[in-house]
XYZ file of C-alpha atoms in Angstrom:
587
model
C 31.041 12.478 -0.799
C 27.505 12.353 -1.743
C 24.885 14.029 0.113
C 21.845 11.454 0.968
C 19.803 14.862 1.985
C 17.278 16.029 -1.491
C 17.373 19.499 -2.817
C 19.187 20.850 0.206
C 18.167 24.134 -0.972
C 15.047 23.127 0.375
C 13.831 23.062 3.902
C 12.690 19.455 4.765
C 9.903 19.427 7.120
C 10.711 18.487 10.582
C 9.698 14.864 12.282
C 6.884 15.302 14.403
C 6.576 14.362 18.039
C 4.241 11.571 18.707
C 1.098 12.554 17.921
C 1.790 16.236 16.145
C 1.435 15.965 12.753
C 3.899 17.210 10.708
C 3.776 20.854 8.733
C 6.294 21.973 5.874
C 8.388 25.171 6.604
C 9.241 25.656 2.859
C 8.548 29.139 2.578
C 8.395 29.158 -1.226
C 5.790 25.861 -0.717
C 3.601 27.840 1.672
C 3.615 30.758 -0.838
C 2.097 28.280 -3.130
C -0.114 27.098 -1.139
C -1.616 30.764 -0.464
C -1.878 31.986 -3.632
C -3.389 28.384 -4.878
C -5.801 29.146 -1.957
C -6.488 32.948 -3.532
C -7.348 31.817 -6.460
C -10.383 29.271 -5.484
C -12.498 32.654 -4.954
C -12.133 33.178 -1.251
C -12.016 29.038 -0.232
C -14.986 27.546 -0.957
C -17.051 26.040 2.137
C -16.025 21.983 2.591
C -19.593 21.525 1.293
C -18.866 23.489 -2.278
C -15.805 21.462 -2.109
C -17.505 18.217 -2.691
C -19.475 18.509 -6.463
C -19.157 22.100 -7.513
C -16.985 23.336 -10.306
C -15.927 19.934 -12.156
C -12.311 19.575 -12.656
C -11.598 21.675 -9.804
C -9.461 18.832 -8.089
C -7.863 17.922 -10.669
C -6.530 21.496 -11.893
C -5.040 22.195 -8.196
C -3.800 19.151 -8.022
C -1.496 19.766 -11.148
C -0.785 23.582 -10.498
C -0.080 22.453 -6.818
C 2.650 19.190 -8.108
C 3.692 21.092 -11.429
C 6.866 23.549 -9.997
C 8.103 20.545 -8.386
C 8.349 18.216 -11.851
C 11.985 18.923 -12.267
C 12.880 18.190 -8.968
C 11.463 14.663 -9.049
C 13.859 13.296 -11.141
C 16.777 15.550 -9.979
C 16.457 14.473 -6.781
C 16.737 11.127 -7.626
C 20.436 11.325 -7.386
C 20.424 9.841 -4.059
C 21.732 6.021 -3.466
C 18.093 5.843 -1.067
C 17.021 5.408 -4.876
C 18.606 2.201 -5.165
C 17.679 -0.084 -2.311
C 14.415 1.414 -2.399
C 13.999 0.124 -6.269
C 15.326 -3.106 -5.049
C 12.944 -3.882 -2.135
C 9.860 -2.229 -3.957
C 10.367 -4.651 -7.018
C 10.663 -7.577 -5.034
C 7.909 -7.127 -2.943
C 5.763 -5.881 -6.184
C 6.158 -8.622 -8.517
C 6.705 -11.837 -6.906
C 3.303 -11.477 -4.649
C 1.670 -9.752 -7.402
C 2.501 -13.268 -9.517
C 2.176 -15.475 -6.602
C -1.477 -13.959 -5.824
C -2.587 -14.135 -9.871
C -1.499 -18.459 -9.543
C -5.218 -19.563 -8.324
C -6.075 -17.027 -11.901
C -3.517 -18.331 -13.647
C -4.014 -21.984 -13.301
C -7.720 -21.847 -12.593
C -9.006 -19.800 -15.828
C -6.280 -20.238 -18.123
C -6.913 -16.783 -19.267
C -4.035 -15.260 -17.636
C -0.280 -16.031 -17.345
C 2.751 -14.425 -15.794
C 3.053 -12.154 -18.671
C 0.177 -10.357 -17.997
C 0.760 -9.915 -14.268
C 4.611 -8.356 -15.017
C 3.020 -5.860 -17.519
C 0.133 -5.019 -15.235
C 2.901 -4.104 -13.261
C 4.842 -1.799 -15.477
C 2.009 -0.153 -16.664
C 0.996 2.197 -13.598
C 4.073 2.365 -12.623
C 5.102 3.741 -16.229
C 2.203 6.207 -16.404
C 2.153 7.429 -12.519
C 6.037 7.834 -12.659
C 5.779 9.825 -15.555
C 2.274 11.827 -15.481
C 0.964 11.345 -11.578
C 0.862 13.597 -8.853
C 2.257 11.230 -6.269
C 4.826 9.159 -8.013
C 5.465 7.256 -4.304
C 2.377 5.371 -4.477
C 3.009 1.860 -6.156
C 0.538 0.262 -7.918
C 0.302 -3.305 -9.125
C -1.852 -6.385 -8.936
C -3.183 -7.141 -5.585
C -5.005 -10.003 -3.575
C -8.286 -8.103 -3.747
C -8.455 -7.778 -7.385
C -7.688 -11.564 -7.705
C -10.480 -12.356 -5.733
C -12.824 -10.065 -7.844
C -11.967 -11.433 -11.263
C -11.388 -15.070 -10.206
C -15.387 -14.637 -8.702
C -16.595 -13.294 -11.806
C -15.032 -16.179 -13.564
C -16.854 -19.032 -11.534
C -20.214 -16.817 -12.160
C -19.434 -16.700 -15.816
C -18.871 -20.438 -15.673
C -22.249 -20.969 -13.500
C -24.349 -19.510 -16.683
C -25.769 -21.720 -19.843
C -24.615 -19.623 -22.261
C -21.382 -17.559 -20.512
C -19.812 -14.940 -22.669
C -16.410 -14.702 -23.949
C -14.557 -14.369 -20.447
C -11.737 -11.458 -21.590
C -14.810 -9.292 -23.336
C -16.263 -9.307 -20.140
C -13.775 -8.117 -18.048
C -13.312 -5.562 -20.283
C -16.607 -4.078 -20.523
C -16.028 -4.597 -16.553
C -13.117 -2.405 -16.758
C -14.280 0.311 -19.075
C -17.690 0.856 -16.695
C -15.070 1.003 -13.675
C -12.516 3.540 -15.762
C -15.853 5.592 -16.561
C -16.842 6.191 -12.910
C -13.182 6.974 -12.068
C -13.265 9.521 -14.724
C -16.625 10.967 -12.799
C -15.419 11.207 -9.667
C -11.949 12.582 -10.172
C -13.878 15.005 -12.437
C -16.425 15.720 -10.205
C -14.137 15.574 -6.831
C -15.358 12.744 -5.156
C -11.971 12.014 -3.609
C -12.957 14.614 -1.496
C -15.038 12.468 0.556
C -10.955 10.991 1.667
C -10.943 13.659 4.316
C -13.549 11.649 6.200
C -11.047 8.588 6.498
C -9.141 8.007 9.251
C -7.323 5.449 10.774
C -10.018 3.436 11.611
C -10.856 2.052 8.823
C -6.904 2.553 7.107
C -5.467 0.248 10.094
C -8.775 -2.402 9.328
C -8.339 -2.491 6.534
C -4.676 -2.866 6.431
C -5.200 -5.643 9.457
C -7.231 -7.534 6.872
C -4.546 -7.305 4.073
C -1.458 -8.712 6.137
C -3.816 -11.772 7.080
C -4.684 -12.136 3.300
C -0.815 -12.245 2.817
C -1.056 -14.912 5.632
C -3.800 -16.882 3.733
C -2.221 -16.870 0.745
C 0.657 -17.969 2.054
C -0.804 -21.054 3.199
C -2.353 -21.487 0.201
C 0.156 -22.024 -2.109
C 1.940 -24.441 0.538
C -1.526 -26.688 0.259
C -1.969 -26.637 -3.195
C 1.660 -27.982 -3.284
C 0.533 -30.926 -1.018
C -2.363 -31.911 -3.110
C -0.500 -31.215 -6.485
C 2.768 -32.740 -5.865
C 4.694 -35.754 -4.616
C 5.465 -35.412 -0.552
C 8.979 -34.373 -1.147
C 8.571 -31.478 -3.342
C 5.726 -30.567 -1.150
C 7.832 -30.825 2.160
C 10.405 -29.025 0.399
C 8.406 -25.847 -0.531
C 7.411 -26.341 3.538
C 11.624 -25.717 4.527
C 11.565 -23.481 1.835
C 8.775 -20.653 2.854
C 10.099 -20.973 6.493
C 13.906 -20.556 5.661
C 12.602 -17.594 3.634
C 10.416 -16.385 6.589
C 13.224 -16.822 9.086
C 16.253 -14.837 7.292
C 14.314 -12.242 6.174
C 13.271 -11.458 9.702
C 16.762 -12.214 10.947
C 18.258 -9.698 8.465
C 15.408 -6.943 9.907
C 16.392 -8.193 13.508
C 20.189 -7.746 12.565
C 19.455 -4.146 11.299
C 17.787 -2.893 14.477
C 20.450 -3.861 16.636
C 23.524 -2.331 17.873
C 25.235 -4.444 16.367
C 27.521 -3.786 13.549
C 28.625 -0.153 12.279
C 25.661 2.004 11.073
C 26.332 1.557 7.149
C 25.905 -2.436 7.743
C 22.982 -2.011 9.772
C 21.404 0.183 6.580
C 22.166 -2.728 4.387
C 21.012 -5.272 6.207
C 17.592 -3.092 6.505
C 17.805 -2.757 2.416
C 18.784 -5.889 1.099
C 17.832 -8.326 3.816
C 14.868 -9.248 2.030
C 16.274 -9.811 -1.593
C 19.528 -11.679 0.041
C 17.031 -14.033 1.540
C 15.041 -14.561 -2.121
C 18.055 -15.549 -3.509
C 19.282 -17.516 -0.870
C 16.049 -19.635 -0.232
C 16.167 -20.057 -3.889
C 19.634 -21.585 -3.888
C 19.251 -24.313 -1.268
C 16.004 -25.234 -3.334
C 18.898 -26.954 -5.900
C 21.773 -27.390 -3.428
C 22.601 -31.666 -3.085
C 19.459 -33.675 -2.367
C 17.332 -30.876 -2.072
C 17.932 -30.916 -6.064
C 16.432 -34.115 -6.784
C 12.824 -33.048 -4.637
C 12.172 -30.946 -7.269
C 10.491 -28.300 -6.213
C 7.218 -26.746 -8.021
C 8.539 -23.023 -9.426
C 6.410 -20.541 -10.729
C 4.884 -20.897 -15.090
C 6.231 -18.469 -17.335
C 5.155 -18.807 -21.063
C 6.951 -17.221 -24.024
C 8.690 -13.660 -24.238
C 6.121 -10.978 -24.457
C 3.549 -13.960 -24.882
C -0.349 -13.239 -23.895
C -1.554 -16.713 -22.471
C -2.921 -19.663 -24.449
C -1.116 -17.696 -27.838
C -3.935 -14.688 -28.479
C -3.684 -11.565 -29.113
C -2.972 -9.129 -26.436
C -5.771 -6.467 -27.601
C -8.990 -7.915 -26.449
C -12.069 -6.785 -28.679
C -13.966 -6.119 -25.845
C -17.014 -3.852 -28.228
C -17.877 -7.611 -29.745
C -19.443 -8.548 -26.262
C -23.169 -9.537 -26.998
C -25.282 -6.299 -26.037
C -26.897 -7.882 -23.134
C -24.048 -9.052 -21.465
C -22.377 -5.268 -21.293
C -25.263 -4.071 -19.356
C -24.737 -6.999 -17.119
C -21.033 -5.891 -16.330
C -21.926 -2.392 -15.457
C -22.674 -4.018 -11.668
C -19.625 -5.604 -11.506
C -18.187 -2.154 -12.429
C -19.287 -0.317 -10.109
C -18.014 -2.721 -7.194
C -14.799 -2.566 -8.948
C -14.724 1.366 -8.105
C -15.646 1.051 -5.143
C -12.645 -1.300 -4.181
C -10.466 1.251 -6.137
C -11.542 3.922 -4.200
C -10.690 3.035 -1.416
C -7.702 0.619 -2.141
C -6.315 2.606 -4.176
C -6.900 5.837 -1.906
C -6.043 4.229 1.344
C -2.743 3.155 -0.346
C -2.094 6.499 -1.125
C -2.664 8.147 2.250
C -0.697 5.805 3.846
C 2.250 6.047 1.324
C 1.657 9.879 2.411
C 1.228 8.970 6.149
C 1.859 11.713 8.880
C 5.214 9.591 9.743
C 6.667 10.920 6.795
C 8.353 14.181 6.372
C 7.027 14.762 3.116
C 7.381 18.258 1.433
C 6.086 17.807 -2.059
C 1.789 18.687 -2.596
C 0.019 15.127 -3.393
C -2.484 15.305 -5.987
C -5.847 12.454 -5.536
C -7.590 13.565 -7.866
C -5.618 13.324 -11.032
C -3.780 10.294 -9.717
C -7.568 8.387 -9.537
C -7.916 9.766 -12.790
C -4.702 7.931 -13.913
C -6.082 5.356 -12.088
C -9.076 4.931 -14.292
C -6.623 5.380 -17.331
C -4.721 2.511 -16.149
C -7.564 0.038 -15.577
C -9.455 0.620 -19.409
C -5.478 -0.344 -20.438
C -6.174 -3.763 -18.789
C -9.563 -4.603 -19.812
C -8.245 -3.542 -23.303
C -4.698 -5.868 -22.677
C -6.386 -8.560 -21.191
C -4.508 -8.315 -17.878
C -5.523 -8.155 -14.290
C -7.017 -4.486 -12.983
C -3.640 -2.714 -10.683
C -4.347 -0.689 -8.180
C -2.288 1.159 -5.007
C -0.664 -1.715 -3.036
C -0.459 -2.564 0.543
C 1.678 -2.519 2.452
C 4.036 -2.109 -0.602
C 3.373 1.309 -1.339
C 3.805 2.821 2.281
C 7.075 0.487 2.299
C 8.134 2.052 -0.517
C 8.216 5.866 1.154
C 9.663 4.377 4.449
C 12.677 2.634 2.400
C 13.304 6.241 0.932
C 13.664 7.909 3.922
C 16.912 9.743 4.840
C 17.652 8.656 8.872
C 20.352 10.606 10.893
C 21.247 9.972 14.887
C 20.138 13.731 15.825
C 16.680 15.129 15.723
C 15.418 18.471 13.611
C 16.484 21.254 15.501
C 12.685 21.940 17.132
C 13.092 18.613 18.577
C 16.423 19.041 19.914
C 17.912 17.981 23.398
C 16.827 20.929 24.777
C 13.607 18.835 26.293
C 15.632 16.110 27.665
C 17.008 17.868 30.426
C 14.065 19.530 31.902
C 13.217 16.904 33.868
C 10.468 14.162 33.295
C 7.616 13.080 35.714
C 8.277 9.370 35.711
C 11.697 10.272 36.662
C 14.794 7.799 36.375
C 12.822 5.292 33.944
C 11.829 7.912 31.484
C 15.271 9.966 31.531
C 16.743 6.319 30.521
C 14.229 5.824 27.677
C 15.277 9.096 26.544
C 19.163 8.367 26.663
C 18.935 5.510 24.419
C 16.527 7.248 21.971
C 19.630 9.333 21.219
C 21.393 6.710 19.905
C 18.434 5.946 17.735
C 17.972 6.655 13.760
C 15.218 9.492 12.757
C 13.885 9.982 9.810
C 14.697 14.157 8.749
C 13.266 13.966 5.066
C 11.839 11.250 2.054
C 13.889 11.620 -0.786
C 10.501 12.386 -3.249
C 11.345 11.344 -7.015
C 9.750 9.676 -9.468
C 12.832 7.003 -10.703
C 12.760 4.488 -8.060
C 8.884 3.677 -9.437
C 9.601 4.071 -12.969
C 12.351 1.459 -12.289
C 11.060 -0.975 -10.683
C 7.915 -1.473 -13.262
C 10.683 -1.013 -15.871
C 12.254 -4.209 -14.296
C 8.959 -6.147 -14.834
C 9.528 -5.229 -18.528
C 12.687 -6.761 -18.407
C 11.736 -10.036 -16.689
C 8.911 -10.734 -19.867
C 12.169 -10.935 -22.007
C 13.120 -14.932 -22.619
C 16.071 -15.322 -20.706
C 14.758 -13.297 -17.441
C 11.324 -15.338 -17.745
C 13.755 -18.821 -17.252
C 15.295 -16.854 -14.560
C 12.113 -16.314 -13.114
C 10.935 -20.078 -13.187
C 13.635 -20.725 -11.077
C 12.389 -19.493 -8.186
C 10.161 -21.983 -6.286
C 6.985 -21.482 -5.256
C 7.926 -22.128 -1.319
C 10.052 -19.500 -1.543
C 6.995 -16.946 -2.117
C 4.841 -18.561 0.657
C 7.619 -17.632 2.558
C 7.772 -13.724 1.382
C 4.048 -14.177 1.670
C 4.728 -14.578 5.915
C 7.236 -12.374 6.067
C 5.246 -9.516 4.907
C 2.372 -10.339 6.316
C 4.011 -10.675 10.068
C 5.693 -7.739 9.387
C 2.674 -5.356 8.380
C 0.584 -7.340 11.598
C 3.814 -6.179 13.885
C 3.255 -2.797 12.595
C -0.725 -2.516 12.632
C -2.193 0.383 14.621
C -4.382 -3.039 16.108
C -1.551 -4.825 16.739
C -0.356 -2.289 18.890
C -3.705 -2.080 20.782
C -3.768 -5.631 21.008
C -0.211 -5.501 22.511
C -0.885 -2.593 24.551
C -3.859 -4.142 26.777
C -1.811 -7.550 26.762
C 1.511 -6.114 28.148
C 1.976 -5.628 31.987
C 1.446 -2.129 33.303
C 4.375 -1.510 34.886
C 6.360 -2.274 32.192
C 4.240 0.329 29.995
C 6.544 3.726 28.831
C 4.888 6.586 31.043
C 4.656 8.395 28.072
C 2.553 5.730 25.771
C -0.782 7.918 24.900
C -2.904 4.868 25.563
C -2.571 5.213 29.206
C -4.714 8.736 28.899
C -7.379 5.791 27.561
C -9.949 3.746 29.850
C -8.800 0.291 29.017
C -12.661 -0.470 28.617
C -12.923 2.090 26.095
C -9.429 0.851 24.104
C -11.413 -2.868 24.493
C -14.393 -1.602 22.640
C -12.677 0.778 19.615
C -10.604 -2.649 18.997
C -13.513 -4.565 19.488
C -15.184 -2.555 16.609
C -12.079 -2.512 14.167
C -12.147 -6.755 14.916
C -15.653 -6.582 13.864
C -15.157 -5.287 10.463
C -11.916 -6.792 9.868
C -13.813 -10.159 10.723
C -16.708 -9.528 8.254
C -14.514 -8.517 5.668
C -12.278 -11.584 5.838
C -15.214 -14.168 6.107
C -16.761 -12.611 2.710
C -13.984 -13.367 1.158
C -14.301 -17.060 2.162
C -17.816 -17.881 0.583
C -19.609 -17.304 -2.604
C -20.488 -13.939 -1.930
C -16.869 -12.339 -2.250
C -17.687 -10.633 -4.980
C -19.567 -7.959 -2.658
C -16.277 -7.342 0.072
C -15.104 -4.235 -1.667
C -19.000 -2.504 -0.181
C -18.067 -4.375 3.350
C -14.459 -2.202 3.677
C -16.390 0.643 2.379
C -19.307 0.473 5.107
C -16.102 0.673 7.616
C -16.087 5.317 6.556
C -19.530 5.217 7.589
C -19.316 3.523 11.073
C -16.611 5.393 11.715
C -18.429 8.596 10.765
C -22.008 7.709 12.243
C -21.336 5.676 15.062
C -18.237 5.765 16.629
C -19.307 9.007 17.838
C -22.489 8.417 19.363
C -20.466 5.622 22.059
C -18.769 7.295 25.034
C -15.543 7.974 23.988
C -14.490 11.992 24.790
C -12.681 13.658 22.312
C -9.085 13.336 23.764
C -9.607 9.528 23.676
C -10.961 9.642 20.049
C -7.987 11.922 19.112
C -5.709 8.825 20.667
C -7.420 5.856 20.042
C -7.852 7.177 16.155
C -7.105 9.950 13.626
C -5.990 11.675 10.545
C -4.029 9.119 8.346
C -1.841 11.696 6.543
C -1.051 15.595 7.781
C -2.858 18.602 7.025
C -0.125 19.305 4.161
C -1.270 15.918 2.151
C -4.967 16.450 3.272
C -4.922 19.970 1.567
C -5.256 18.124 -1.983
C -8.963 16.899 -0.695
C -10.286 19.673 0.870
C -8.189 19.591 4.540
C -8.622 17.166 7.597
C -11.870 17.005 8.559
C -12.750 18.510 12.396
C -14.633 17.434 15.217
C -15.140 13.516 16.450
């Protein structure tokens, strides 16, 4: 039988305990690590690290990921490899498509095609030629925003230029700084992110999915008659309420083990198809519900060409886009980034060296490809790319050996309450290793290749448009359910007695959890209401400000260090932070 377990010739690093973060015990790894260190002339000081000797991030990043090349692909034999190609394509495409519909319909510059082959091309070239192969990229909410605000300024102007040539000279000044920086190892500057601005950032994102959600159900009311509209209405919340029934279903006790896994896998994609189906099941049929617009196979939209000769722009119109380029990077950097840290997050027993700085070269790579193509900028998603590494993981009922039962029986303060608590975490599922390859990614864009064939795009235009504000709620809820403010929320709204002795937020003041959360709700709130007006086109600086006050300020209000350590953090371990220099010390 099959082993789920990767490369068991390796040593998988074990699950931490709440809040350790997690450190590989691959002994040939380490080695690598040391003489990688030996050769950077005696570690350079963290403030060499930051400009000195270009290309140095990128060269350790491929020496560091190289020995393991082989591996990513031979570990793929693993059935996690399945499911996880599944649920990743799913949750890649259809939002990707259903974000790109305001584009799509408003400009008439884009079309479906161009969304599914933004998709497959990061996750062709990071598959193949990146350093962290988890991270999926695609198009994204943010990114819609940008190019949809560009559009309406465009449109604003007596004499607007050629729409596509614009965009492109947009892309090409964003691709340029990405080339700087990874050159010049500006992803360095990650080690000063924590999860302070990761979780406000992500917080932001899951209500965007929200939004959007909504969205498409109110276009549908103004667009259509009332029954189609009502429809898509039963539609998104059907879809809503069996994909969280499936998840519900999976973390039970109910069932055997192998059921509960496929609930957890497939729930999702079941309920797609499923919502779709009742859309033409008896008088549900003859509503006629709005689907999503496909074109023709491999098809740019309105019939051009899909190279767009972006070097025709008039002269003063590509000095114009540099502005709009350099926001562009900045959302990268830290969408993309972010994404990739928390695809790499210290919940994951990862054993494989990331690499930033190539990847953001990639990145740039990837972006001059869709100025050039004519389709939407991808970046790293979220919450799809963390997703992603948590639907690879390989669970078992029994901790890592250094987290044995040893500790349960030596006797816990809170006494009869906490001894229980510990009892039925036996029973639970932990996660003892990722299975790291580089096929589930390639896959999954590979599918979005498929789909711009004819007969997959008709497949595709079944699928109603409900059923994606529905996917939109369900992933959205479910990223809000797992936000690090959430959880604070949660934690100062639940009764004390009934709070786990051993929750590290009781070691807080709850006056000093009220006033960290008070300052992630602050940016989170300026973020999201610059996205409602005219002046969207500057959010991307707003998420960025959020390193900063986390850096400057948080600091200077009376938290002590143990709180800080609590109420925030590093958002990966010290084995993915070694690609950027190491996790930064002090507050």
């Amino acid at each position: 039988m099959e082993s789920l377990v990767p490369s068991p010739s390796r040593t998988l690093a074990p699950t931490p305990e709440p809040g350790v973060l997690p450190v590989t015990n691959d002994a040939a790894l380490n080695r690598t690590f040391e003489e990688k260190r030996d050769r950077d002339e005696g570690q350079a000081s963290s403030t060499e690290a930051f400009a000195t000797k270009a290309k140095r991030g990128i060269i350790r990043d491929l020496r560091a990921r190289a020995p393991f090349y082989v591996s990513d692909w031979t570990d793929a034999w693993n059935y996690r490899v399945v499911p996880a190609t599944a649920f990743t394509f799913c949750t890649n495409v259809l939002p990707g498509i259903a974000f790109s519909l305001d584009l799509i319909e408003t400009t008439s510059k884009y079309g479906v095609e161009e969304v599914l082959l933004a998709s497959f091309i990061p996750a062709f070239i990071f598959s193949l030629f990146g350093a962290q192969p988890l991270v999926i990229a695609g198009v994204t909410g943010p990114i819609t925003v940008f190019n949809k605000t560009i559009f309406d300024i465009l449109q604003s102007q007596t004499d607007p230029p050629d729409y596509l040539q614009f965009i492109g000279w947009v892309y090409l000044w964003g691709a340029i700084l990405h080339f700087i920086a990874a050159i010049f190892n500006w992803c360095n500057l990650l080690r000063y992110v924590t999860r302070f601005p990761c979780d406000t950032f992500g917080f932001f994102v899951s209500w965007v999915y929200l939004q959007y959600g909504i969205q498409i159900l109110t276009r549908e009311l103004h667009s259509n008659s009332q029954a189609s509209a009502f429809l898509s209405i039963i539609l998104a919340l059907l879809m809503t309420s069996l994909s969280f029934l499936f998840l519900l279903l999976s973390r039970t006790k109910l069932f055997n083990t192998a059921t509960r896994r496929f609930l957890a896998d497939y729930g999702m994609p079941i309920s797609i198809l499923a919502a779709s189906g009742v859309s033409y099941w008896g008088s549900f049929n003859a509503a006629n519900a709005s689907t999503l617009p496909v074109g023709g196979a491999f098809t740019a939209a309105g019939g051009r060409s899909w190279i767009v000769r972006f070097w025709e722009l008039d002269g003063k119109w590509v000095g114009i886009a540099f502005p709009f380029g350099f926001i562009l990077f900045v959302l990268f950097y830290f969408d993309h980034n972010v994404s990739s840290l928390m695809a790499q997050g210290s919940e994951f027993p990862l054993r494989k060296p990331p690499g930033f700085h190539w990847d953001f070269m990639l990145l740039g790579i990837t972006t001059f490809l869709a100025g050039l193509l004519g389709t939407p900028a991808p970046n790293g998603l979220i919450p799809q790319a963390p997703i992603h590494t948590h639907s690879l993981r390989v669970m078992s009922t029994s901790r890592p050996k250094d987290e044995g039962d040893s500790g349960d029986e030596r006797g816990l303060e809170g006494g009869v309450e906490e001894k229980q608590e510990m009892k039925a975490e036996r029973r639970d599922e932990f996660p003892i290793g990722v299975v790291e390859q580089r096929v589930s990614n390639l896959a999954q864009g590979s599918l979005c290749l498929v789909l711009l064939t004819g007969p997959f795009l008709h497949v595709l235009n079944l699928i109603p448009r409900g059923v994606l504000a529905g996917l939109f709620w369900y992933m959205g809820i479910d990223a809000l359910l797992g936000s690090g403010v959430t959880s604070k929320i949660f934690y100062l709204l639940r009764e004390k007695r009934l709070t786990s002795a051993k929750d590290p937020f009781r070691r807080v003041r709850r006056w000093r959890i009220v006033l960290f959360l008070l300052l992630q709700l602050v940016g989170f709130g300026a973020t999201f209401a610059i996205v409602q007006t005219i002046a969207s086109i500057g959010f991307p600086i707003v998420i960025a400000l959020l390193i900063p006050l986390r850096i400057f300020i948080v600091p200077l209000l009376p938290f002590t260090d143990e709180e800080l350590a609590i109420l925030d953090g590093p958002t990966a371990s010290p084995f993915t932070m070694e690609s950027v220099g190491g996790v930064r010390s002090g507050r």
